[in-house]
Amino acid sequence: MQSWTSPAIPALPGRGHRPRLHDTASGERVDPVTGGVGALYVCGITPYDSTHLGHAFTYLAFDTLNRVWRDAGVDVRYVQNITDIDDPLLERAEATGVDWRDLASDQIDLFRSDMSTLRVLPPDHYIGVVEAMDLLVTAVETMLAAGAAYRVEQDVYADLSADERFGSLSHLDPEAMATLFAERGGDPDRPGKRDPLDPLLWRGQRPGEPHWDGHGLGPGRPGWHIECGAIAAEYLGLPVSVQGGGQDLIFPHHDMGTSHLRFLPASGTHGDQSTQGTSQEPIRCFVHTGLVAYQGHKMSKSLGNLVFISRLVAQGVDPRAIRLALLDHTYRDSWEFAHAHLETAGARLARWRRVVPDRDEPGAANASGGPSSSQGPNAVTHLERVRAALADDLDTPAALAAVDAWASQGGADNPALLVDAVDALLGVDLRS
Ligand code: 5CA
Ligand code: ZN
């Protein structure tokens, strides 16, 4: 799938630091980069009701990671999926009388346009389930052959009992797992399953439902968790440095997907080595973002309390202010959106923009000895403070505060460096 156009990223002097990231599975701070490569898999949208502020908050968190890694010289490989066939999408299409393909393609277009507007760096591979069908069929066949899956009539389920490490991410007790599984798309009551928690890998064709050639599996469509596991293994290889998404994906989605990955080849469909039987886990670090609420509840499609990026922009809100409003929250915290956040962010944007060197005065950008340069830290010190904040588990509020201090000094001895740093690290272009 076509992604979107990348904004330019100015190069900064020196080098940033590789961030230490809170890993949900271990609860520890880790640097998951190996061999200079940062392999990033971020769960993409199910294309309806996009793009709301909750989605944007999540994708901006990973955009920050992407930018901070690049500044640290990491070779970033970024993959994102699109759940362009799944029950909720079909239900919405049915309820609104729209063809599911049209719904998906319109919403994917909107998401791409919103991501460009917010200056989010695009993934290198942007993969829809529909285009990854053969890959997913192969993954399910591999699991069947490994004895990690079984058939129930025309469907295929994963056998969680084959994976003694299942649950290593969420560490939830069986009751909590049962509750979340039922709430988040699972089918605990399906007769014939070996365990109520076993997740669907392949749903055999049902009358009136879209279906694809499943080769030996028969016609049908894939389950949800196998989608992200198989796409990550294929396009990044294992282990993946970071798998990310909102906290609502910890269980069952990421625990199940990781379990599936333990039976898949470490280099996608091309390899023959799985991580099963080794101490190597398929995902080195799980990063989960807090959930954005509005009007007292998590912003969610099912509740309908959504604030759309495209609507805010149509109302005249500067996308840079949206970005700053979101970045003013640490990515792991859940928070409730209020329109006042946009006003605060707009005021901050205006203060920062005053620092922009006047384009009509050549040389002003690099002028040393600005108005306040004799007092306070120089620009290089300010840059280091911004970088240090971001290396500390992507502490964006601290990074914004560090830019505030820099801007209050008029950019210190190098306003152009402030402009470049804000662009490269925070994705905000102060020039326009
Ligand atoms: N397609 C699946 C992932 S494979 C999915 O969860 N799609 S989604 O459209 O429902 O969500 C896309 C991403 O936005 C997920 O990472 C999800 O955790 C995140 N997200 C959804 N709602 C919120 C919210 N209110 N706050 C923060 N992140 C959210
Ligand atoms: Zn996913």
Short mmCIF file of C-alpha atoms and ligand atoms in Angstrom, two decimals:
data_model
loop_
_atom_site.label_atom_id
_atom_site.label_comp_id
_atom_site.label_asym_id
_atom_site.label_seq_id
_atom_site.Cartn_x
_atom_site.Cartn_y
_atom_site.Cartn_z
CA MET A 1 0.00 0.00 0.00
CA GLN A 2 1.19 3.50 -0.83
CA SER A 3 2.15 5.34 2.37
CA TRP A 4 2.52 9.13 2.36
CA THR A 5 5.22 11.65 1.53
CA SER A 6 7.96 12.14 4.05
CA PRO A 7 8.65 15.62 5.38
CA ALA A 8 12.31 16.66 5.17
CA ILE A 9 14.33 16.18 8.35
CA PRO A 10 17.11 18.73 8.95
CA ALA A 11 20.43 17.30 10.11
CA LEU A 12 21.52 18.51 13.53
CA PRO A 13 25.09 18.99 14.71
CA GLY A 14 26.55 16.24 16.91
CA ARG A 15 24.46 13.24 17.71
CA GLY A 16 21.45 12.47 19.88
CA HIS A 17 21.26 9.60 22.35
CA ARG A 18 19.56 6.28 21.87
CA PRO A 19 16.51 6.43 24.10
CA ARG A 20 15.85 4.05 26.92
CA LEU A 21 12.28 2.88 26.57
CA HIS A 22 9.86 1.44 29.08
CA ASP A 23 9.22 -2.17 28.02
CA THR A 24 5.70 -3.26 28.95
CA ALA A 25 6.68 -6.93 29.21
CA SER A 26 9.56 -6.55 31.67
CA GLY A 27 8.64 -3.20 33.21
CA GLU A 28 12.26 -2.18 32.68
CA ARG A 29 13.91 0.51 30.63
CA VAL A 30 15.75 -0.91 27.67
CA ASP A 31 17.60 0.13 24.54
CA PRO A 32 16.30 -2.43 22.00
CA VAL A 33 18.51 -1.35 19.07
CA THR A 34 20.86 -4.09 17.88
CA GLY A 35 23.59 -3.76 15.30
CA GLY A 36 22.62 -0.14 14.79
CA VAL A 37 19.17 -1.12 13.51
CA GLY A 38 15.89 -0.02 15.01
CA ALA A 39 13.18 -2.33 13.62
CA LEU A 40 9.85 -0.71 14.46
CA TYR A 41 6.44 -2.29 14.00
CA VAL A 42 3.46 -0.14 14.91
CA CYS A 43 -0.07 -1.50 14.73
CA GLY A 44 -1.98 0.52 12.17
CA ILE A 45 -5.59 1.57 11.96
CA THR A 46 -8.70 -0.40 11.26
CA PRO A 47 -9.92 1.99 8.59
CA TYR A 48 -13.10 3.52 9.88
CA ASP A 49 -13.54 6.57 12.12
CA SER A 50 -10.00 7.74 11.46
CA THR A 51 -8.13 9.81 12.39
CA HIS A 52 -9.10 10.85 15.88
CA LEU A 53 -6.87 12.47 18.48
CA GLY A 54 -6.30 9.12 20.22
CA HIS A 55 -4.89 7.62 17.02
CA ALA A 56 -2.81 10.72 16.44
CA PHE A 57 -1.39 10.60 19.99
CA THR A 58 -0.29 7.00 19.45
CA TYR A 59 1.28 7.58 16.01
CA LEU A 60 3.01 10.74 17.22
CA ALA A 61 4.63 8.81 20.07
CA PHE A 62 6.19 6.43 17.54
CA ASP A 63 7.05 9.31 15.25
CA THR A 64 9.01 10.76 18.14
CA LEU A 65 10.82 7.46 18.60
CA ASN A 66 11.57 7.37 14.86
CA ARG A 67 12.98 10.92 14.92
CA VAL A 68 15.00 10.39 18.10
CA TRP A 69 16.47 7.16 16.75
CA ARG A 70 17.46 8.86 13.49
CA ASP A 71 19.07 11.72 15.38
CA ALA A 72 21.05 9.09 17.28
CA GLY A 73 22.30 7.58 14.01
CA VAL A 74 20.07 4.49 14.20
CA ASP A 75 19.12 2.79 10.94
CA VAL A 76 15.33 2.84 11.35
CA ARG A 77 13.15 0.31 9.58
CA TYR A 78 9.52 1.06 10.08
CA VAL A 79 6.54 -1.13 9.21
CA GLN A 80 2.87 -0.45 9.83
CA ASN A 81 -0.17 -2.53 8.89
CA ILE A 82 -3.73 -1.66 8.00
CA THR A 83 -6.50 -3.92 9.27
CA ASP A 84 -8.42 -3.50 6.05
CA ILE A 85 -10.56 -6.59 6.57
CA ASP A 86 -12.00 -7.43 9.97
CA ASP A 87 -15.38 -7.83 11.68
CA PRO A 88 -15.71 -4.23 12.94
CA LEU A 89 -15.00 -2.83 9.48
CA LEU A 90 -17.59 -5.13 7.90
CA GLU A 91 -20.12 -4.26 10.60
CA ARG A 92 -19.65 -0.54 10.02
CA ALA A 93 -19.93 -0.95 6.26
CA GLU A 94 -23.11 -2.97 6.70
CA ALA A 95 -24.61 -0.48 9.16
CA THR A 96 -23.96 2.48 6.87
CA GLY A 97 -24.78 0.75 3.61
CA VAL A 98 -21.33 1.32 2.14
CA ASP A 99 -19.18 -1.27 0.39
CA TRP A 100 -16.48 -2.29 2.88
CA ARG A 101 -13.78 -1.70 0.24
CA ASP A 102 -14.92 1.88 -0.33
CA LEU A 103 -15.12 2.53 3.40
CA ALA A 104 -11.58 1.21 3.88
CA SER A 105 -10.06 3.06 0.96
CA ASP A 106 -11.67 6.39 1.88
CA GLN A 107 -10.53 6.07 5.46
CA ILE A 108 -7.01 5.05 4.50
CA ASP A 109 -6.84 8.15 2.27
CA LEU A 110 -7.99 10.29 5.15
CA PHE A 111 -5.44 8.73 7.50
CA ARG A 112 -2.61 9.33 5.02
CA SER A 113 -3.68 12.91 4.57
CA ASP A 114 -3.91 13.47 8.35
CA MET A 115 -0.49 11.91 8.90
CA SER A 116 1.01 14.22 6.25
CA THR A 117 -0.71 17.22 7.78
CA LEU A 118 0.77 16.32 11.16
CA ARG A 119 4.20 15.77 9.52
CA VAL A 120 4.45 12.18 10.73
CA LEU A 121 7.27 10.24 9.05
CA PRO A 122 5.80 7.47 6.90
CA PRO A 123 6.58 3.77 7.38
CA ASP A 124 8.90 2.11 4.85
CA HIS A 125 6.31 -0.60 4.35
CA TYR A 126 2.63 0.14 4.78
CA ILE A 127 0.87 -3.20 4.44
CA GLY A 128 -2.82 -3.94 4.24
CA VAL A 129 -4.12 -7.36 5.24
CA VAL A 130 -5.79 -7.82 1.88
CA GLU A 131 -2.48 -7.45 0.06
CA ALA A 132 -0.69 -9.70 2.58
CA MET A 133 -3.16 -12.57 2.20
CA ASP A 134 -0.73 -15.20 0.87
CA LEU A 135 1.70 -14.38 3.62
CA LEU A 136 -0.99 -14.84 6.24
CA VAL A 137 -2.15 -18.12 4.76
CA THR A 138 1.43 -19.41 4.85
CA ALA A 139 1.76 -18.29 8.47
CA VAL A 140 -1.38 -20.19 9.49
CA GLU A 141 -0.23 -23.28 7.59
CA THR A 142 3.14 -23.05 9.36
CA MET A 143 1.40 -22.97 12.73
CA LEU A 144 -0.74 -25.97 11.84
CA ALA A 145 2.36 -27.89 10.74
CA ALA A 146 4.12 -26.97 13.99
CA GLY A 147 1.23 -28.39 16.03
CA ALA A 148 0.46 -24.92 17.36
CA ALA A 149 -2.94 -24.68 15.69
CA TYR A 150 -5.97 -26.86 15.05
CA ARG A 151 -9.11 -26.87 12.97
CA VAL A 152 -12.65 -26.36 14.21
CA GLU A 153 -14.90 -27.11 11.26
CA GLN A 154 -13.84 -24.70 8.51
CA ASP A 155 -11.90 -22.43 10.90
CA VAL A 156 -8.41 -22.60 12.38
CA TYR A 157 -7.51 -21.65 15.95
CA ALA A 158 -4.17 -21.25 17.69
CA ASP A 159 -3.52 -23.78 20.43
CA LEU A 160 -2.21 -21.61 23.24
CA SER A 161 -1.25 -24.67 25.26
CA ALA A 162 1.55 -25.26 22.72
CA ASP A 163 3.25 -22.08 23.93
CA GLU A 164 4.47 -22.25 27.48
CA ARG A 165 5.49 -18.60 27.35
CA PHE A 166 2.01 -17.33 26.45
CA GLY A 167 1.12 -14.35 28.63
CA SER A 168 4.70 -13.13 28.96
CA LEU A 169 3.68 -9.64 27.93
CA SER A 170 0.56 -8.86 29.92
CA HIS A 171 1.20 -11.22 32.89
CA LEU A 172 -2.54 -11.21 33.43
CA ASP A 173 -4.32 -13.84 35.48
CA PRO A 174 -6.77 -16.15 33.68
CA GLU A 175 -9.84 -14.22 34.80
CA ALA A 176 -8.55 -10.90 33.55
CA MET A 177 -7.55 -12.56 30.28
CA ALA A 178 -11.03 -14.04 29.88
CA THR A 179 -12.69 -10.67 30.44
CA LEU A 180 -10.48 -8.74 28.03
CA PHE A 181 -10.59 -11.47 25.40
CA ALA A 182 -14.39 -11.34 25.37
CA GLU A 183 -14.41 -7.52 25.28
CA ARG A 184 -11.83 -7.15 22.56
CA GLY A 185 -12.98 -9.26 19.67
CA GLY A 186 -12.47 -12.78 21.06
CA ASP A 187 -14.98 -15.65 20.83
CA PRO A 188 -14.67 -17.58 24.12
CA ASP A 189 -17.96 -19.41 23.62
CA ARG A 190 -17.23 -20.93 20.24
CA PRO A 191 -17.96 -24.67 20.60
CA GLY A 192 -15.15 -27.02 19.68
CA LYS A 193 -12.26 -24.87 20.88
CA ARG A 194 -9.73 -26.58 23.11
CA ASP A 195 -9.54 -23.54 25.36
CA PRO A 196 -11.95 -20.58 25.42
CA LEU A 197 -8.98 -18.20 24.99
CA ASP A 198 -7.60 -19.82 21.85
CA PRO A 199 -7.67 -17.10 19.18
CA LEU A 200 -8.94 -17.39 15.62
CA LEU A 201 -6.26 -17.71 12.96
CA TRP A 202 -8.40 -18.34 9.90
CA ARG A 203 -12.13 -17.88 9.50
CA GLY A 204 -13.53 -20.14 6.84
CA GLN A 205 -15.86 -18.59 4.31
CA ARG A 206 -19.35 -17.66 5.53
CA PRO A 207 -22.19 -16.85 3.18
CA GLY A 208 -22.16 -13.20 2.15
CA GLU A 209 -18.74 -12.48 3.66
CA PRO A 210 -15.65 -11.53 1.68
CA HIS A 211 -13.20 -14.39 1.35
CA TRP A 212 -9.86 -15.21 -0.22
CA ASP A 213 -8.15 -18.33 -1.48
CA GLY A 214 -6.69 -19.99 1.59
CA HIS A 215 -4.95 -22.79 -0.34
CA GLY A 216 -4.99 -25.79 2.00
CA LEU A 217 -6.97 -23.82 4.58
CA GLY A 218 -9.91 -23.40 2.26
CA PRO A 219 -11.46 -20.06 1.34
CA GLY A 220 -11.82 -17.51 4.15
CA ARG A 221 -10.07 -14.64 5.84
CA PRO A 222 -7.45 -14.28 8.57
CA GLY A 223 -7.87 -13.58 12.26
CA TRP A 224 -6.55 -10.35 13.72
CA HIS A 225 -3.45 -11.23 15.76
CA ILE A 226 -1.77 -13.34 13.09
CA GLU A 227 -1.92 -10.33 10.80
CA CYS A 228 0.55 -8.23 12.77
CA GLY A 229 2.79 -11.13 13.72
CA ALA A 230 3.19 -12.36 10.14
CA ILE A 231 3.61 -8.89 8.60
CA ALA A 232 6.24 -7.98 11.20
CA ALA A 233 8.18 -11.22 10.65
CA GLU A 234 8.05 -10.82 6.87
CA TYR A 235 8.98 -7.16 6.52
CA LEU A 236 11.31 -6.70 9.50
CA GLY A 237 12.55 -10.18 10.41
CA LEU A 238 12.81 -11.28 14.03
CA PRO A 239 13.46 -10.15 16.59
CA VAL A 240 11.68 -6.84 16.11
CA SER A 241 13.21 -4.04 18.22
CA VAL A 242 9.92 -2.39 19.17
CA GLN A 243 6.31 -3.33 18.67
CA GLY A 244 3.98 -0.55 19.57
CA GLY A 245 0.41 0.56 19.85
CA GLY A 246 -2.04 1.86 22.40
CA GLN A 247 -2.41 0.18 25.79
CA ASP A 248 -5.66 -1.38 24.63
CA LEU A 249 -3.56 -3.68 22.42
CA ILE A 250 -1.50 -5.26 25.22
CA PHE A 251 -4.05 -8.01 25.68
CA PRO A 252 -5.12 -9.95 23.78
CA HIS A 253 -3.63 -8.53 20.59
CA HIS A 254 0.06 -8.29 21.40
CA ASP A 255 0.23 -11.25 23.77
CA MET A 256 -1.47 -13.44 21.15
CA GLY A 257 0.57 -12.05 18.24
CA THR A 258 3.81 -12.68 20.09
CA SER A 259 2.72 -16.19 20.86
CA HIS A 260 2.05 -16.81 17.14
CA LEU A 261 5.47 -15.41 16.29
CA ARG A 262 7.16 -18.05 18.43
CA PHE A 263 6.15 -20.57 15.76
CA LEU A 264 6.94 -18.53 12.65
CA PRO A 265 10.27 -18.35 10.82
CA ALA A 266 12.45 -15.54 12.13
CA SER A 267 13.01 -14.17 8.64
CA GLY A 268 9.47 -14.20 7.40
CA THR A 269 8.26 -16.74 4.90
CA HIS A 270 11.78 -17.07 3.50
CA GLY A 271 13.49 -18.42 6.59
CA ASP A 272 13.40 -21.71 8.39
CA GLN A 273 14.59 -20.65 11.82
CA SER A 274 11.91 -19.75 14.33
CA THR A 275 12.60 -18.28 17.74
CA GLN A 276 10.79 -21.23 19.31
CA GLY A 277 13.08 -23.30 21.49
CA THR A 278 15.57 -20.48 21.84
CA SER A 279 15.63 -18.02 24.69
CA GLN A 280 15.25 -15.25 22.14
CA GLU A 281 11.91 -13.50 22.29
CA PRO A 282 10.44 -12.30 18.96
CA ILE A 283 9.86 -8.75 20.23
CA ARG A 284 12.67 -7.07 22.14
CA CYS A 285 10.61 -4.24 23.57
CA PHE A 286 6.92 -3.44 23.75
CA VAL A 287 5.98 0.21 23.85
CA HIS A 288 2.39 1.10 24.71
CA THR A 289 0.82 4.52 24.66
CA GLY A 290 -1.74 5.89 27.07
CA LEU A 291 -5.30 6.34 25.89
CA VAL A 292 -6.81 9.70 25.15
CA ALA A 293 -10.21 10.31 26.66
CA TYR A 294 -12.84 12.92 25.86
CA GLN A 295 -15.99 13.81 27.77
CA GLY A 296 -15.10 11.37 30.54
CA HIS A 297 -14.43 8.27 28.44
CA LYS A 298 -11.68 6.77 26.30
CA MET A 299 -12.02 8.22 22.81
CA SER A 300 -13.35 5.25 20.94
CA LYS A 301 -15.24 4.30 17.86
CA SER A 302 -17.83 2.40 19.82
CA LEU A 303 -18.67 5.38 22.07
CA GLY A 304 -18.48 7.93 19.27
CA ASN A 305 -16.81 10.62 21.44
CA LEU A 306 -14.29 11.35 18.74
CA VAL A 307 -12.35 14.49 17.89
CA PHE A 308 -11.07 14.18 14.35
CA ILE A 309 -7.83 15.72 13.15
CA SER A 310 -9.37 16.65 9.81
CA ARG A 311 -12.25 18.42 11.53
CA LEU A 312 -9.97 20.44 13.80
CA VAL A 313 -7.87 21.49 10.81
CA ALA A 314 -11.02 22.40 8.84
CA GLN A 315 -12.05 24.56 11.79
CA GLY A 316 -8.79 26.48 11.40
CA VAL A 317 -6.67 24.86 14.12
CA ASP A 318 -2.98 24.94 13.15
CA PRO A 319 -1.77 21.31 12.81
CA ARG A 320 1.41 22.35 14.58
CA ALA A 321 -0.67 23.30 17.62
CA ILE A 322 -2.34 19.88 17.51
CA ARG A 323 1.09 18.28 17.48
CA LEU A 324 2.31 20.38 20.40
CA ALA A 325 -0.87 19.73 22.38
CA LEU A 326 -0.35 15.97 22.00
CA LEU A 327 3.38 16.07 22.66
CA ASP A 328 2.73 17.94 25.90
CA HIS A 329 1.68 14.59 27.44
CA THR A 330 4.09 11.78 28.24
CA TYR A 331 3.27 8.97 25.89
CA ARG A 332 2.59 6.37 28.59
CA ASP A 333 0.01 8.40 30.44
CA SER A 334 -3.68 8.35 29.65
CA TRP A 335 -5.25 11.80 29.67
CA GLU A 336 -8.42 13.63 28.83
CA PHE A 337 -8.46 16.04 25.95
CA ALA A 338 -9.86 19.54 26.39
CA HIS A 339 -9.94 22.29 23.78
CA ALA A 340 -7.91 24.46 26.16
CA HIS A 341 -4.94 22.20 25.34
CA LEU A 342 -5.02 23.53 21.79
CA GLU A 343 -5.03 27.12 23.01
CA THR A 344 -2.04 26.52 25.28
CA ALA A 345 -0.22 24.81 22.42
CA GLY A 346 -1.09 27.63 20.01
CA ALA A 347 0.38 30.19 22.43
CA ARG A 348 3.53 28.11 22.75
CA LEU A 349 3.80 27.86 18.97
CA ALA A 350 3.50 31.64 18.68
CA ARG A 351 6.28 32.16 21.26
CA TRP A 352 8.56 29.76 19.47
CA ARG A 353 7.84 31.29 16.08
CA ARG A 354 9.03 34.67 17.28
CA VAL A 355 12.51 33.19 17.40
CA VAL A 356 12.54 32.35 13.69
CA PRO A 357 15.35 34.31 12.04
CA ASP A 358 14.02 36.88 9.61
CA ARG A 359 14.27 35.42 6.12
CA ASP A 360 14.71 38.89 4.62
CA GLU A 361 17.94 39.41 6.48
CA PRO A 362 20.51 36.99 5.13
CA GLY A 363 22.90 35.91 7.81
CA ALA A 364 20.48 36.58 10.60
CA ALA A 365 19.89 32.89 10.95
CA ASN A 366 23.45 32.21 11.92
CA ALA A 367 24.04 35.47 13.69
CA SER A 368 26.02 34.84 16.78
CA GLY A 369 25.48 37.27 19.57
CA GLY A 370 21.69 37.47 19.55
CA PRO A 371 19.97 39.73 22.03
CA SER A 372 20.33 37.50 25.06
CA SER A 373 23.33 35.47 24.06
CA SER A 374 25.52 36.82 26.78
CA GLN A 375 23.26 35.33 29.44
CA GLY A 376 22.27 31.74 29.96
CA PRO A 377 23.27 28.59 28.15
CA ASN A 378 24.30 28.61 24.50
CA ALA A 379 22.25 26.93 21.78
CA VAL A 380 24.31 23.75 21.76
CA THR A 381 23.62 23.30 25.48
CA HIS A 382 19.92 23.84 24.89
CA LEU A 383 19.94 21.25 22.11
CA GLU A 384 21.60 18.79 24.45
CA ARG A 385 18.84 19.37 27.01
CA VAL A 386 16.16 18.65 24.42
CA ARG A 387 17.99 15.50 23.35
CA ALA A 388 18.49 14.33 26.94
CA ALA A 389 14.78 14.76 27.67
CA LEU A 390 13.81 12.67 24.66
CA ALA A 391 16.35 9.96 25.46
CA ASP A 392 14.63 9.61 28.84
CA ASP A 393 11.79 7.35 27.61
CA LEU A 394 10.71 10.01 25.08
CA ASP A 395 9.85 12.63 27.67
CA THR A 396 8.24 15.07 25.25
CA PRO A 397 6.79 17.45 27.89
CA ALA A 398 10.33 17.91 29.25
CA ALA A 399 11.61 18.43 25.70
CA LEU A 400 8.96 21.11 25.09
CA ALA A 401 9.93 22.80 28.36
CA ALA A 402 13.58 22.73 27.26
CA VAL A 403 12.61 24.44 23.99
CA ASP A 404 10.57 26.99 26.00
CA ALA A 405 13.71 27.90 27.92
CA TRP A 406 15.71 28.12 24.69
CA ALA A 407 13.05 30.26 22.99
CA SER A 408 12.78 32.56 26.00
CA GLN A 409 16.42 33.38 25.36
CA GLY A 410 15.54 34.33 21.79
CA GLY A 411 17.14 31.10 20.56
CA ALA A 412 20.36 31.98 22.42
CA ASP A 413 23.34 32.34 20.11
CA ASN A 414 21.77 30.27 17.34
CA PRO A 415 18.03 30.70 16.63
CA ALA A 416 18.37 28.72 13.39
CA LEU A 417 19.50 25.73 15.41
CA LEU A 418 16.35 25.98 17.53
CA VAL A 419 14.26 25.98 14.37
CA ASP A 420 16.08 22.92 13.00
CA ALA A 421 15.92 21.04 16.30
CA VAL A 422 12.19 21.63 16.67
CA ASP A 423 11.70 20.46 13.11
CA ALA A 424 13.93 17.35 13.28
CA LEU A 425 13.04 16.13 16.76
CA LEU A 426 9.51 17.38 17.35
CA GLY A 427 8.26 17.52 13.76
CA VAL A 428 7.15 21.15 13.99
CA ASP A 429 8.17 23.50 11.17
CA LEU A 430 8.38 26.99 12.63
CA ARG A 431 9.38 28.61 9.32
CA SER A 432 6.05 28.63 7.53
N1 5CA B 1 -5.91 -2.25 13.53
C1 5CA B 1 -5.76 -2.44 14.93
C2 5CA B 1 -4.31 -2.68 15.31
S1 5CA B 1 -3.59 -3.99 14.41
C3 5CA B 1 -6.32 -1.27 15.72
O1 5CA B 1 -6.29 -1.32 16.94
N2 5CA B 1 -6.80 -0.27 15.00
S2 5CA B 1 -7.50 1.03 15.65
O2 5CA B 1 -7.86 1.85 14.52
O3 5CA B 1 -8.53 0.66 16.54
O4 5CA B 1 -6.41 1.76 16.48
C4 5CA B 1 -5.22 2.22 15.87
C5 5CA B 1 -4.21 2.58 16.95
O5 5CA B 1 -4.68 3.69 17.72
C6 5CA B 1 -3.96 1.44 17.95
O6 5CA B 1 -2.58 1.44 18.30
C7 5CA B 1 -4.80 1.84 19.14
O7 5CA B 1 -4.27 1.33 20.35
C8 5CA B 1 -4.68 3.35 19.10
N3 5CA B 1 -5.81 4.02 19.75
C9 5CA B 1 -7.12 3.83 19.53
N4 5CA B 1 -7.87 4.62 20.34
C10 5CA B 1 -6.99 5.34 21.08
C11 5CA B 1 -7.12 6.34 22.10
N5 5CA B 1 -8.30 6.78 22.51
N6 5CA B 1 -5.99 6.87 22.63
C12 5CA B 1 -4.77 6.46 22.21
N7 5CA B 1 -4.57 5.53 21.25
C13 5CA B 1 -5.68 4.97 20.70
ZN ZN B 2 -1.80 -5.00 15.33
#
